[in-house]
JSON list of C-alpha atoms in Angstrom, two decimals:
[
{"chain": "O", "resi": 16, "resn": "GLU", "atom": "CA", "xyz": [-9.93, -13.26, -7.44]},
{"chain": "O", "resi": 17, "resn": "ALA", "atom": "CA", "xyz": [-8.85, -13.29, -3.81]},
{"chain": "O", "resi": 18, "resn": "ASP", "atom": "CA", "xyz": [-11.54, -13.80, -1.20]},
{"chain": "O", "resi": 19, "resn": "ILE", "atom": "CA", "xyz": [-10.74, -11.04, 1.24]},
{"chain": "O", "resi": 20, "resn": "TYR", "atom": "CA", "xyz": [-13.41, -8.62, 2.32]},
{"chain": "O", "resi": 21, "resn": "GLN", "atom": "CA", "xyz": [-13.33, -5.28, 4.05]},
{"chain": "O", "resi": 22, "resn": "THR", "atom": "CA", "xyz": [-16.23, -3.36, 5.53]},
{"chain": "O", "resi": 23, "resn": "PRO", "atom": "CA", "xyz": [-17.22, -0.64, 5.37]},
{"chain": "O", "resi": 24, "resn": "ARG", "atom": "CA", "xyz": [-15.91, 0.60, 2.01]},
{"chain": "O", "resi": 25, "resn": "TYR", "atom": "CA", "xyz": [-16.43, 4.22, 3.04]},
{"chain": "O", "resi": 26, "resn": "LEU", "atom": "CA", "xyz": [-16.87, 5.77, 6.47]},
{"chain": "O", "resi": 27, "resn": "VAL", "atom": "CA", "xyz": [-17.33, 9.41, 7.41]},
{"chain": "O", "resi": 28, "resn": "ILE", "atom": "CA", "xyz": [-17.53, 9.94, 11.14]},
{"chain": "O", "resi": 29, "resn": "GLY", "atom": "CA", "xyz": [-16.98, 12.58, 13.77]},
{"chain": "O", "resi": 30, "resn": "THR", "atom": "CA", "xyz": [-13.98, 13.09, 16.01]},
{"chain": "O", "resi": 31, "resn": "GLY", "atom": "CA", "xyz": [-13.85, 11.05, 19.20]},
{"chain": "O", "resi": 32, "resn": "LYS", "atom": "CA", "xyz": [-15.86, 8.08, 17.95]},
{"chain": "O", "resi": 33, "resn": "LYS", "atom": "CA", "xyz": [-14.72, 4.51, 18.34]},
{"chain": "O", "resi": 34, "resn": "ILE", "atom": "CA", "xyz": [-14.28, 2.80, 14.97]},
{"chain": "O", "resi": 35, "resn": "THR", "atom": "CA", "xyz": [-13.74, -0.80, 13.98]},
{"chain": "O", "resi": 36, "resn": "LEU", "atom": "CA", "xyz": [-12.72, -1.67, 10.44]},
{"chain": "O", "resi": 37, "resn": "GLU", "atom": "CA", "xyz": [-13.52, -5.25, 9.54]},
{"chain": "O", "resi": 38, "resn": "CYS", "atom": "CA", "xyz": [-11.38, -7.59, 7.47]},
{"chain": "O", "resi": 39, "resn": "SER", "atom": "CA", "xyz": [-12.16, -11.22, 6.73]},
{"chain": "O", "resi": 40, "resn": "GLN", "atom": "CA", "xyz": [-10.65, -13.79, 4.40]},
{"chain": "O", "resi": 41, "resn": "THR", "atom": "CA", "xyz": [-11.93, -17.19, 3.38]},
{"chain": "O", "resi": 42, "resn": "MET", "atom": "CA", "xyz": [-8.69, -18.61, 2.03]},
{"chain": "O", "resi": 43, "resn": "GLY", "atom": "CA", "xyz": [-7.38, -19.99, 5.33]},
{"chain": "O", "resi": 44, "resn": "HIS", "atom": "CA", "xyz": [-4.33, -17.74, 5.15]},
{"chain": "O", "resi": 45, "resn": "ASP", "atom": "CA", "xyz": [-2.35, -17.60, 8.35]},
{"chain": "O", "resi": 46, "resn": "LYS", "atom": "CA", "xyz": [-0.77, -14.21, 7.68]},
{"chain": "O", "resi": 47, "resn": "MET", "atom": "CA", "xyz": [-2.74, -10.98, 7.62]},
{"chain": "O", "resi": 48, "resn": "TYR", "atom": "CA", "xyz": [-1.72, -7.33, 7.32]},
{"chain": "O", "resi": 49, "resn": "TRP", "atom": "CA", "xyz": [-3.08, -3.81, 7.63]},
{"chain": "O", "resi": 50, "resn": "TYR", "atom": "CA", "xyz": [-1.68, -1.01, 5.49]},
{"chain": "O", "resi": 51, "resn": "GLN", "atom": "CA", "xyz": [-2.39, 2.71, 5.57]},
{"chain": "O", "resi": 52, "resn": "GLN", "atom": "CA", "xyz": [-2.38, 4.56, 2.26]},
{"chain": "O", "resi": 53, "resn": "ASP", "atom": "CA", "xyz": [-2.83, 8.29, 1.78]},
{"chain": "O", "resi": 54, "resn": "PRO", "atom": "CA", "xyz": [-4.17, 9.41, -1.64]},
{"chain": "O", "resi": 55, "resn": "GLY", "atom": "CA", "xyz": [-1.62, 8.91, -4.41]},
{"chain": "O", "resi": 56, "resn": "MET", "atom": "CA", "xyz": [0.97, 7.61, -2.00]},
{"chain": "O", "resi": 57, "resn": "GLU", "atom": "CA", "xyz": [2.61, 4.32, -1.14]},
{"chain": "O", "resi": 58, "resn": "LEU", "atom": "CA", "xyz": [1.33, 1.79, 1.35]},
{"chain": "O", "resi": 59, "resn": "HIS", "atom": "CA", "xyz": [2.74, 1.70, 4.87]},
{"chain": "O", "resi": 60, "resn": "LEU", "atom": "CA", "xyz": [2.41, -1.38, 7.04]},
{"chain": "O", "resi": 61, "resn": "ILE", "atom": "CA", "xyz": [0.79, -0.58, 10.39]},
{"chain": "O", "resi": 62, "resn": "HIS", "atom": "CA", "xyz": [-0.02, -4.06, 11.78]},
{"chain": "O", "resi": 63, "resn": "TYR", "atom": "CA", "xyz": [0.52, -7.68, 10.91]},
{"chain": "O", "resi": 64, "resn": "SER", "atom": "CA", "xyz": [-0.31, -11.11, 12.25]},
{"chain": "O", "resi": 65, "resn": "TYR", "atom": "CA", "xyz": [1.25, -14.48, 11.55]},
{"chain": "O", "resi": 66, "resn": "GLY", "atom": "CA", "xyz": [-1.53, -16.48, 13.17]},
{"chain": "O", "resi": 67, "resn": "VAL", "atom": "CA", "xyz": [-4.20, -16.61, 15.85]},
{"chain": "O", "resi": 68, "resn": "ASN", "atom": "CA", "xyz": [-3.29, -14.61, 18.96]},
{"chain": "O", "resi": 69, "resn": "SER", "atom": "CA", "xyz": [-0.24, -13.17, 17.18]},
{"chain": "O", "resi": 70, "resn": "THR", "atom": "CA", "xyz": [-0.10, -9.46, 16.33]},
{"chain": "O", "resi": 71, "resn": "GLU", "atom": "CA", "xyz": [2.79, -7.10, 15.74]},
{"chain": "O", "resi": 72, "resn": "LYS", "atom": "CA", "xyz": [3.17, -3.42, 14.97]},
{"chain": "O", "resi": 73, "resn": "GLY", "atom": "CA", "xyz": [4.37, -2.50, 11.53]},
{"chain": "O", "resi": 74, "resn": "ASP", "atom": "CA", "xyz": [6.80, 0.06, 10.22]},
{"chain": "O", "resi": 75, "resn": "LEU", "atom": "CA", "xyz": [4.48, 3.06, 10.53]},
{"chain": "O", "resi": 76, "resn": "SER", "atom": "CA", "xyz": [3.41, 4.01, 14.02]},
{"chain": "O", "resi": 77, "resn": "SER", "atom": "CA", "xyz": [-0.35, 3.93, 14.42]},
{"chain": "O", "resi": 78, "resn": "GLU", "atom": "CA", "xyz": [-2.74, 4.64, 17.27]},
{"chain": "O", "resi": 79, "resn": "SER", "atom": "CA", "xyz": [-4.95, 1.80, 16.08]},
{"chain": "O", "resi": 80, "resn": "THR", "atom": "CA", "xyz": [-5.04, -1.68, 17.58]},
{"chain": "O", "resi": 81, "resn": "VAL", "atom": "CA", "xyz": [-5.76, -5.07, 16.08]},
{"chain": "O", "resi": 82, "resn": "SER", "atom": "CA", "xyz": [-6.81, -8.51, 17.26]},
{"chain": "O", "resi": 83, "resn": "ARG", "atom": "CA", "xyz": [-6.61, -12.00, 15.75]},
{"chain": "O", "resi": 84, "resn": "ILE", "atom": "CA", "xyz": [-8.93, -14.32, 17.62]},
{"chain": "O", "resi": 85, "resn": "ARG", "atom": "CA", "xyz": [-9.90, -16.31, 14.54]},
{"chain": "O", "resi": 86, "resn": "THR", "atom": "CA", "xyz": [-7.79, -17.17, 11.52]},
{"chain": "O", "resi": 87, "resn": "GLU", "atom": "CA", "xyz": [-10.19, -15.55, 9.09]},
{"chain": "O", "resi": 88, "resn": "HIS", "atom": "CA", "xyz": [-10.81, -12.30, 10.96]},
{"chain": "O", "resi": 89, "resn": "PHE", "atom": "CA", "xyz": [-8.43, -9.38, 11.59]},
{"chain": "O", "resi": 90, "resn": "PRO", "atom": "CA", "xyz": [-10.28, -6.25, 12.71]},
{"chain": "O", "resi": 91, "resn": "LEU", "atom": "CA", "xyz": [-8.63, -2.88, 13.26]},
{"chain": "O", "resi": 92, "resn": "THR", "atom": "CA", "xyz": [-9.91, -0.53, 15.98]},
{"chain": "O", "resi": 93, "resn": "LEU", "atom": "CA", "xyz": [-9.46, 3.18, 16.64]},
{"chain": "O", "resi": 94, "resn": "GLU", "atom": "CA", "xyz": [-10.63, 3.97, 20.18]},
{"chain": "O", "resi": 95, "resn": "SER", "atom": "CA", "xyz": [-11.03, 7.70, 19.56]},
{"chain": "O", "resi": 96, "resn": "ALA", "atom": "CA", "xyz": [-10.90, 8.85, 15.95]},
{"chain": "O", "resi": 97, "resn": "ARG", "atom": "CA", "xyz": [-9.13, 12.06, 15.03]},
{"chain": "O", "resi": 98, "resn": "PRO", "atom": "CA", "xyz": [-8.85, 13.96, 11.71]},
{"chain": "O", "resi": 99, "resn": "SER", "atom": "CA", "xyz": [-5.23, 12.75, 11.43]},
{"chain": "O", "resi": 100, "resn": "HIS", "atom": "CA", "xyz": [-6.62, 9.22, 11.05]},
{"chain": "O", "resi": 101, "resn": "THR", "atom": "CA", "xyz": [-8.23, 10.16, 7.74]},
{"chain": "O", "resi": 102, "resn": "SER", "atom": "CA", "xyz": [-6.77, 7.79, 5.16]},
{"chain": "O", "resi": 103, "resn": "GLN", "atom": "CA", "xyz": [-7.40, 4.59, 3.24]},
{"chain": "O", "resi": 104, "resn": "TYR", "atom": "CA", "xyz": [-6.85, 1.35, 5.14]},
{"chain": "O", "resi": 105, "resn": "LEU", "atom": "CA", "xyz": [-6.03, -1.79, 3.17]},
{"chain": "O", "resi": 106, "resn": "CYS", "atom": "CA", "xyz": [-6.17, -5.31, 4.55]},
{"chain": "O", "resi": 107, "resn": "ALA", "atom": "CA", "xyz": [-4.17, -8.15, 3.00]},
{"chain": "O", "resi": 108, "resn": "SER", "atom": "CA", "xyz": [-3.47, -11.81, 3.62]},
{"chain": "O", "resi": 109, "resn": "SER", "atom": "CA", "xyz": [-0.99, -14.41, 2.44]},
{"chain": "O", "resi": 110, "resn": "SER", "atom": "CA", "xyz": [-0.32, -18.08, 2.92]},
{"chain": "O", "resi": 111, "resn": "THR", "atom": "CA", "xyz": [2.87, -19.66, 4.17]},
{"chain": "O", "resi": 112, "resn": "GLY", "atom": "CA", "xyz": [5.43, -20.08, 1.47]},
{"chain": "O", "resi": 113, "resn": "ASP", "atom": "CA", "xyz": [8.38, -18.07, 0.39]},
{"chain": "O", "resi": 114, "resn": "ASN", "atom": "CA", "xyz": [7.04, -16.65, -2.84]},
{"chain": "O", "resi": 115, "resn": "GLN", "atom": "CA", "xyz": [3.39, -16.37, -1.90]},
{"chain": "O", "resi": 116, "resn": "PRO", "atom": "CA", "xyz": [1.99, -12.94, -2.74]},
{"chain": "O", "resi": 117, "resn": "GLN", "atom": "CA", "xyz": [-0.27, -10.89, -0.55]},
{"chain": "O", "resi": 118, "resn": "HIS", "atom": "CA", "xyz": [-3.92, -10.65, -1.58]},
{"chain": "O", "resi": 119, "resn": "PHE", "atom": "CA", "xyz": [-5.64, -7.35, -0.87]},
{"chain": "O", "resi": 120, "resn": "GLY", "atom": "CA", "xyz": [-9.15, -6.30, 0.04]},
{"chain": "O", "resi": 121, "resn": "ASP", "atom": "CA", "xyz": [-10.93, -3.34, -1.55]},
{"chain": "O", "resi": 122, "resn": "GLY", "atom": "CA", "xyz": [-9.93, -1.03, 1.29]},
{"chain": "O", "resi": 123, "resn": "THR", "atom": "CA", "xyz": [-11.82, 1.28, 3.63]},
{"chain": "O", "resi": 124, "resn": "ARG", "atom": "CA", "xyz": [-11.73, 5.01, 2.95]},
{"chain": "O", "resi": 125, "resn": "LEU", "atom": "CA", "xyz": [-11.98, 6.67, 6.35]},
{"chain": "O", "resi": 126, "resn": "SER", "atom": "CA", "xyz": [-12.74, 10.37, 6.82]},
{"chain": "O", "resi": 127, "resn": "ILE", "atom": "CA", "xyz": [-12.78, 11.86, 10.30]},
{"chain": "O", "resi": 128, "resn": "LEU", "atom": "CA", "xyz": [-14.50, 15.22, 10.56]},
{"chain": "G", "resi": 296, "resn": "ALA", "atom": "CA", "xyz": [16.33, -1.29, 5.82]},
{"chain": "G", "resi": 297, "resn": "GLN", "atom": "CA", "xyz": [15.21, -1.86, 2.29]},
{"chain": "G", "resi": 298, "resn": "THR", "atom": "CA", "xyz": [13.91, 0.95, 0.12]},
{"chain": "G", "resi": 299, "resn": "VAL", "atom": "CA", "xyz": [12.02, 0.90, -3.17]},
{"chain": "G", "resi": 300, "resn": "THR", "atom": "CA", "xyz": [12.12, 3.83, -5.58]},
{"chain": "G", "resi": 301, "resn": "GLN", "atom": "CA", "xyz": [9.78, 4.47, -8.48]},
{"chain": "G", "resi": 302, "resn": "SER", "atom": "CA", "xyz": [11.12, 7.56, -10.21]},
{"chain": "G", "resi": 303, "resn": "GLN", "atom": "CA", "xyz": [8.16, 8.09, -12.56]},
{"chain": "G", "resi": 304, "resn": "PRO", "atom": "CA", "xyz": [5.14, 9.50, -10.70]},
{"chain": "G", "resi": 305, "resn": "GLU", "atom": "CA", "xyz": [3.10, 9.42, -13.93]},
{"chain": "G", "resi": 306, "resn": "MET", "atom": "CA", "xyz": [3.36, 7.77, -17.33]},
{"chain": "G", "resi": 307, "resn": "SER", "atom": "CA", "xyz": [1.12, 7.68, -20.35]},
{"chain": "G", "resi": 308, "resn": "VAL", "atom": "CA", "xyz": [0.90, 5.34, -23.31]},
{"chain": "G", "resi": 309, "resn": "GLN", "atom": "CA", "xyz": [-1.19, 5.03, -26.43]},
{"chain": "G", "resi": 310, "resn": "GLU", "atom": "CA", "xyz": [-3.47, 2.06, -26.67]},
{"chain": "G", "resi": 311, "resn": "ALA", "atom": "CA", "xyz": [-1.70, -0.93, -28.30]},
{"chain": "G", "resi": 312, "resn": "GLU", "atom": "CA", "xyz": [1.73, 0.57, -27.63]},
{"chain": "G", "resi": 313, "resn": "THR", "atom": "CA", "xyz": [4.38, -0.61, -25.18]},
{"chain": "G", "resi": 314, "resn": "VAL", "atom": "CA", "xyz": [5.36, 1.15, -21.96]},
{"chain": "G", "resi": 315, "resn": "THR", "atom": "CA", "xyz": [8.04, 0.47, -19.37]},
{"chain": "G", "resi": 316, "resn": "LEU", "atom": "CA", "xyz": [7.72, 1.43, -15.72]},
{"chain": "G", "resi": 317, "resn": "SER", "atom": "CA", "xyz": [10.93, 1.66, -13.74]},
{"chain": "G", "resi": 318, "resn": "CYS", "atom": "CA", "xyz": [11.72, 0.49, -10.22]},
{"chain": "G", "resi": 319, "resn": "THR", "atom": "CA", "xyz": [14.98, 0.41, -8.30]},
{"chain": "G", "resi": 320, "resn": "TYR", "atom": "CA", "xyz": [15.57, -0.91, -4.83]},
{"chain": "G", "resi": 321, "resn": "ASP", "atom": "CA", "xyz": [18.25, -0.91, -2.21]},
{"chain": "G", "resi": 322, "resn": "THR", "atom": "CA", "xyz": [19.08, -3.97, -0.12]},
{"chain": "G", "resi": 323, "resn": "SER", "atom": "CA", "xyz": [22.05, -5.73, 1.39]},
{"chain": "G", "resi": 324, "resn": "GLU", "atom": "CA", "xyz": [20.33, -9.10, 1.09]},
{"chain": "G", "resi": 325, "resn": "SER", "atom": "CA", "xyz": [21.14, -11.59, -1.65]},
{"chain": "G", "resi": 326, "resn": "ASP", "atom": "CA", "xyz": [17.82, -13.42, -1.71]},
{"chain": "G", "resi": 327, "resn": "TYR", "atom": "CA", "xyz": [14.45, -11.70, -1.94]},
{"chain": "G", "resi": 328, "resn": "TYR", "atom": "CA", "xyz": [11.26, -11.37, -3.94]},
{"chain": "G", "resi": 329, "resn": "LEU", "atom": "CA", "xyz": [10.04, -8.52, -6.09]},
{"chain": "G", "resi": 330, "resn": "PHE", "atom": "CA", "xyz": [6.45, -7.82, -7.08]},
{"chain": "G", "resi": 331, "resn": "TRP", "atom": "CA", "xyz": [4.47, -5.48, -9.26]},
{"chain": "G", "resi": 332, "resn": "TYR", "atom": "CA", "xyz": [0.96, -4.69, -8.06]},
{"chain": "G", "resi": 333, "resn": "LYS", "atom": "CA", "xyz": [-1.76, -2.83, -9.95]},
{"chain": "G", "resi": 334, "resn": "GLN", "atom": "CA", "xyz": [-4.33, -0.65, -8.19]},
{"chain": "G", "resi": 335, "resn": "PRO", "atom": "CA", "xyz": [-7.14, 0.60, -10.48]},
{"chain": "G", "resi": 336, "resn": "PRO", "atom": "CA", "xyz": [-9.08, 3.64, -9.24]},
{"chain": "G", "resi": 337, "resn": "SER", "atom": "CA", "xyz": [-11.28, 2.67, -6.29]},
{"chain": "G", "resi": 338, "resn": "ARG", "atom": "CA", "xyz": [-10.68, -1.00, -6.95]},
{"chain": "G", "resi": 339, "resn": "GLN", "atom": "CA", "xyz": [-8.79, -3.86, -5.38]},
{"chain": "G", "resi": 340, "resn": "MET", "atom": "CA", "xyz": [-5.01, -4.04, -5.59]},
{"chain": "G", "resi": 341, "resn": "ILE", "atom": "CA", "xyz": [-3.99, -7.12, -7.54]},
{"chain": "G", "resi": 342, "resn": "LEU", "atom": "CA", "xyz": [-0.72, -8.86, -8.24]},
{"chain": "G", "resi": 343, "resn": "VAL", "atom": "CA", "xyz": [0.61, -8.39, -11.75]},
{"chain": "G", "resi": 344, "resn": "ILE", "atom": "CA", "xyz": [3.86, -10.30, -11.68]},
{"chain": "G", "resi": 345, "resn": "ARG", "atom": "CA", "xyz": [6.50, -11.61, -9.28]},
{"chain": "G", "resi": 346, "resn": "GLN", "atom": "CA", "xyz": [10.22, -12.37, -9.53]},
{"chain": "G", "resi": 347, "resn": "GLU", "atom": "CA", "xyz": [12.46, -14.45, -7.31]},
{"chain": "G", "resi": 348, "resn": "ALA", "atom": "CA", "xyz": [15.91, -12.88, -7.02]},
{"chain": "G", "resi": 349, "resn": "TYR", "atom": "CA", "xyz": [17.66, -16.25, -7.35]},
{"chain": "G", "resi": 350, "resn": "LYS", "atom": "CA", "xyz": [16.13, -16.77, -10.79]},
{"chain": "G", "resi": 351, "resn": "GLN", "atom": "CA", "xyz": [18.04, -15.20, -13.64]},
{"chain": "G", "resi": 352, "resn": "GLN", "atom": "CA", "xyz": [15.19, -15.62, -16.09]},
{"chain": "G", "resi": 353, "resn": "ASN", "atom": "CA", "xyz": [12.86, -12.65, -16.28]},
{"chain": "G", "resi": 354, "resn": "ALA", "atom": "CA", "xyz": [9.27, -13.37, -15.29]},
{"chain": "G", "resi": 355, "resn": "THR", "atom": "CA", "xyz": [6.49, -12.99, -17.86]},
{"chain": "G", "resi": 356, "resn": "GLU", "atom": "CA", "xyz": [2.70, -13.06, -17.54]},
{"chain": "G", "resi": 357, "resn": "ASN", "atom": "CA", "xyz": [0.96, -12.65, -20.88]},
{"chain": "G", "resi": 358, "resn": "ARG", "atom": "CA", "xyz": [1.45, -8.99, -21.90]},
{"chain": "G", "resi": 359, "resn": "PHE", "atom": "CA", "xyz": [3.44, -8.19, -18.77]},
{"chain": "G", "resi": 360, "resn": "SER", "atom": "CA", "xyz": [7.15, -8.87, -18.42]},
{"chain": "G", "resi": 361, "resn": "VAL", "atom": "CA", "xyz": [9.97, -7.66, -16.24]},
{"chain": "G", "resi": 362, "resn": "ASN", "atom": "CA", "xyz": [13.57, -6.71, -16.82]},
{"chain": "G", "resi": 363, "resn": "PHE", "atom": "CA", "xyz": [15.33, -7.82, -13.64]},
{"chain": "G", "resi": 364, "resn": "GLN", "atom": "CA", "xyz": [18.90, -6.58, -13.29]},
{"chain": "G", "resi": 365, "resn": "LYS", "atom": "CA", "xyz": [20.12, -7.87, -9.94]},
{"chain": "G", "resi": 366, "resn": "ALA", "atom": "CA", "xyz": [23.52, -6.19, -10.00]},
{"chain": "G", "resi": 367, "resn": "ALA", "atom": "CA", "xyz": [21.94, -2.85, -10.82]},
{"chain": "G", "resi": 368, "resn": "LYS", "atom": "CA", "xyz": [19.06, -3.50, -8.36]},
{"chain": "G", "resi": 369, "resn": "SER", "atom": "CA", "xyz": [16.58, -2.65, -11.06]},
{"chain": "G", "resi": 370, "resn": "PHE", "atom": "CA", "xyz": [13.18, -4.24, -11.69]},
{"chain": "G", "resi": 371, "resn": "SER", "atom": "CA", "xyz": [11.25, -2.61, -14.53]},
{"chain": "G", "resi": 372, "resn": "LEU", "atom": "CA", "xyz": [7.83, -3.65, -15.78]},
{"chain": "G", "resi": 373, "resn": "LYS", "atom": "CA", "xyz": [7.04, -3.75, -19.49]},
{"chain": "G", "resi": 374, "resn": "ILE", "atom": "CA", "xyz": [3.45, -3.71, -20.64]},
{"chain": "G", "resi": 375, "resn": "SER", "atom": "CA", "xyz": [2.99, -4.70, -24.28]},
{"chain": "G", "resi": 376, "resn": "ASP", "atom": "CA", "xyz": [-0.07, -4.00, -26.42]},
{"chain": "G", "resi": 377, "resn": "SER", "atom": "CA", "xyz": [-1.43, -1.63, -23.77]},
{"chain": "G", "resi": 378, "resn": "GLN", "atom": "CA", "xyz": [-5.18, -1.73, -23.16]},
{"chain": "G", "resi": 379, "resn": "LEU", "atom": "CA", "xyz": [-7.54, 0.80, -21.62]},
{"chain": "G", "resi": 380, "resn": "GLY", "atom": "CA", "xyz": [-7.99, -1.55, -18.70]},
{"chain": "G", "resi": 381, "resn": "ASP", "atom": "CA", "xyz": [-4.29, -1.28, -17.88]},
{"chain": "G", "resi": 382, "resn": "ALA", "atom": "CA", "xyz": [-4.82, 2.26, -16.59]},
{"chain": "G", "resi": 383, "resn": "ALA", "atom": "CA", "xyz": [-4.04, 2.18, -12.89]},
{"chain": "G", "resi": 384, "resn": "MET", "atom": "CA", "xyz": [-1.49, 2.99, -10.22]},
{"chain": "G", "resi": 385, "resn": "TYR", "atom": "CA", "xyz": [1.36, 0.49, -10.36]},
{"chain": "G", "resi": 386, "resn": "PHE", "atom": "CA", "xyz": [3.38, -0.31, -7.26]},
{"chain": "G", "resi": 387, "resn": "CYS", "atom": "CA", "xyz": [6.70, -2.06, -7.10]},
{"chain": "G", "resi": 388, "resn": "ALA", "atom": "CA", "xyz": [7.28, -4.01, -3.88]},
{"chain": "G", "resi": 389, "resn": "TYR", "atom": "CA", "xyz": [10.14, -5.86, -2.18]},
{"chain": "G", "resi": 390, "resn": "ARG", "atom": "CA", "xyz": [10.04, -8.77, 0.25]},
{"chain": "G", "resi": 391, "resn": "SER", "atom": "CA", "xyz": [12.94, -10.37, 2.03]},
{"chain": "G", "resi": 392, "resn": "ALA", "atom": "CA", "xyz": [13.43, -14.10, 1.53]},
{"chain": "G", "resi": 393, "resn": "ILE", "atom": "CA", "xyz": [14.83, -14.59, 5.02]},
{"chain": "G", "resi": 394, "resn": "GLY", "atom": "CA", "xyz": [12.15, -16.67, 6.69]},
{"chain": "G", "resi": 395, "resn": "GLY", "atom": "CA", "xyz": [10.37, -15.96, 9.93]},
{"chain": "G", "resi": 396, "resn": "GLY", "atom": "CA", "xyz": [9.92, -12.87, 12.03]},
{"chain": "G", "resi": 397, "resn": "SER", "atom": "CA", "xyz": [8.75, -9.80, 10.21]},
{"chain": "G", "resi": 398, "resn": "ASN", "atom": "CA", "xyz": [10.17, -10.74, 6.85]},
{"chain": "G", "resi": 399, "resn": "TYR", "atom": "CA", "xyz": [6.88, -11.45, 5.15]},
{"chain": "G", "resi": 400, "resn": "LYS", "atom": "CA", "xyz": [6.33, -7.71, 5.06]},
{"chain": "G", "resi": 401, "resn": "LEU", "atom": "CA", "xyz": [6.24, -5.85, 1.76]},
{"chain": "G", "resi": 402, "resn": "THR", "atom": "CA", "xyz": [8.08, -2.59, 1.21]},
{"chain": "G", "resi": 403, "resn": "PHE", "atom": "CA", "xyz": [6.35, -0.51, -1.46]},
{"chain": "G", "resi": 404, "resn": "GLY", "atom": "CA", "xyz": [7.49, 2.24, -3.80]},
{"chain": "G", "resi": 405, "resn": "LYS", "atom": "CA", "xyz": [5.45, 5.42, -4.14]},
{"chain": "G", "resi": 406, "resn": "GLY", "atom": "CA", "xyz": [3.74, 4.17, -7.30]},
{"chain": "G", "resi": 407, "resn": "THR", "atom": "CA", "xyz": [3.46, 5.19, -10.95]},
{"chain": "G", "resi": 408, "resn": "LEU", "atom": "CA", "xyz": [0.13, 6.37, -12.30]},
{"chain": "G", "resi": 409, "resn": "LEU", "atom": "CA", "xyz": [-0.33, 4.94, -15.80]},
{"chain": "G", "resi": 410, "resn": "THR", "atom": "CA", "xyz": [-2.74, 6.56, -18.21]},
{"chain": "G", "resi": 411, "resn": "VAL", "atom": "CA", "xyz": [-3.73, 4.75, -21.40]},
{"chain": "G", "resi": 412, "resn": "ASN", "atom": "CA", "xyz": [-4.87, 7.01, -24.22]},
{"chain": "G", "resi": 413, "resn": "PRO", "atom": "CA", "xyz": [-7.32, 5.67, -26.83]}
]
């Protein structure tokens, strides 16, 4: 079992609120990722980080932002939530090494009313 | 850009039977990695099996095996002796083997929902 944790698991919140989705891993992985997944659909990478103070935007444009101040922590923030942000957000991490797989958290199901 | 196609949105199998999930991909690269991930309902996505493109031998993990056809760009997953716990969404994923930059990213297919009937 991978030690990567996401909180909250579920969040229902009103439009305009600031939201932070937490992701932490205890494996010392240098690489971390955020994916967005709509129900029954594939995952799309929205942010990734290859180490502390390193963040990059992924393939899918997102209004969210991320930070990587500590190796183990990679939070995702939405400054002003909108209904279009309703989705599942999955956090993952991986170690350095060519064939190392990504380990995923349980995800956060976000609903913006 | 690489693409991954899973042409079977849904599959079903009887318990103890064998099922094969298909995956094709498009790439101009010669070296890469392929993965199958399993996502049970409301549960964590976990790695099922991985394949390095430079290896000709098909990967196996207990009841799970792949049929990797590099020339055809095909990467199917075979599940033998299917169990109720195998019911899940299965995603095929591609990762470039070119080091550095953004090439640790995974490109996912749309998934195949597998139902196991008792």
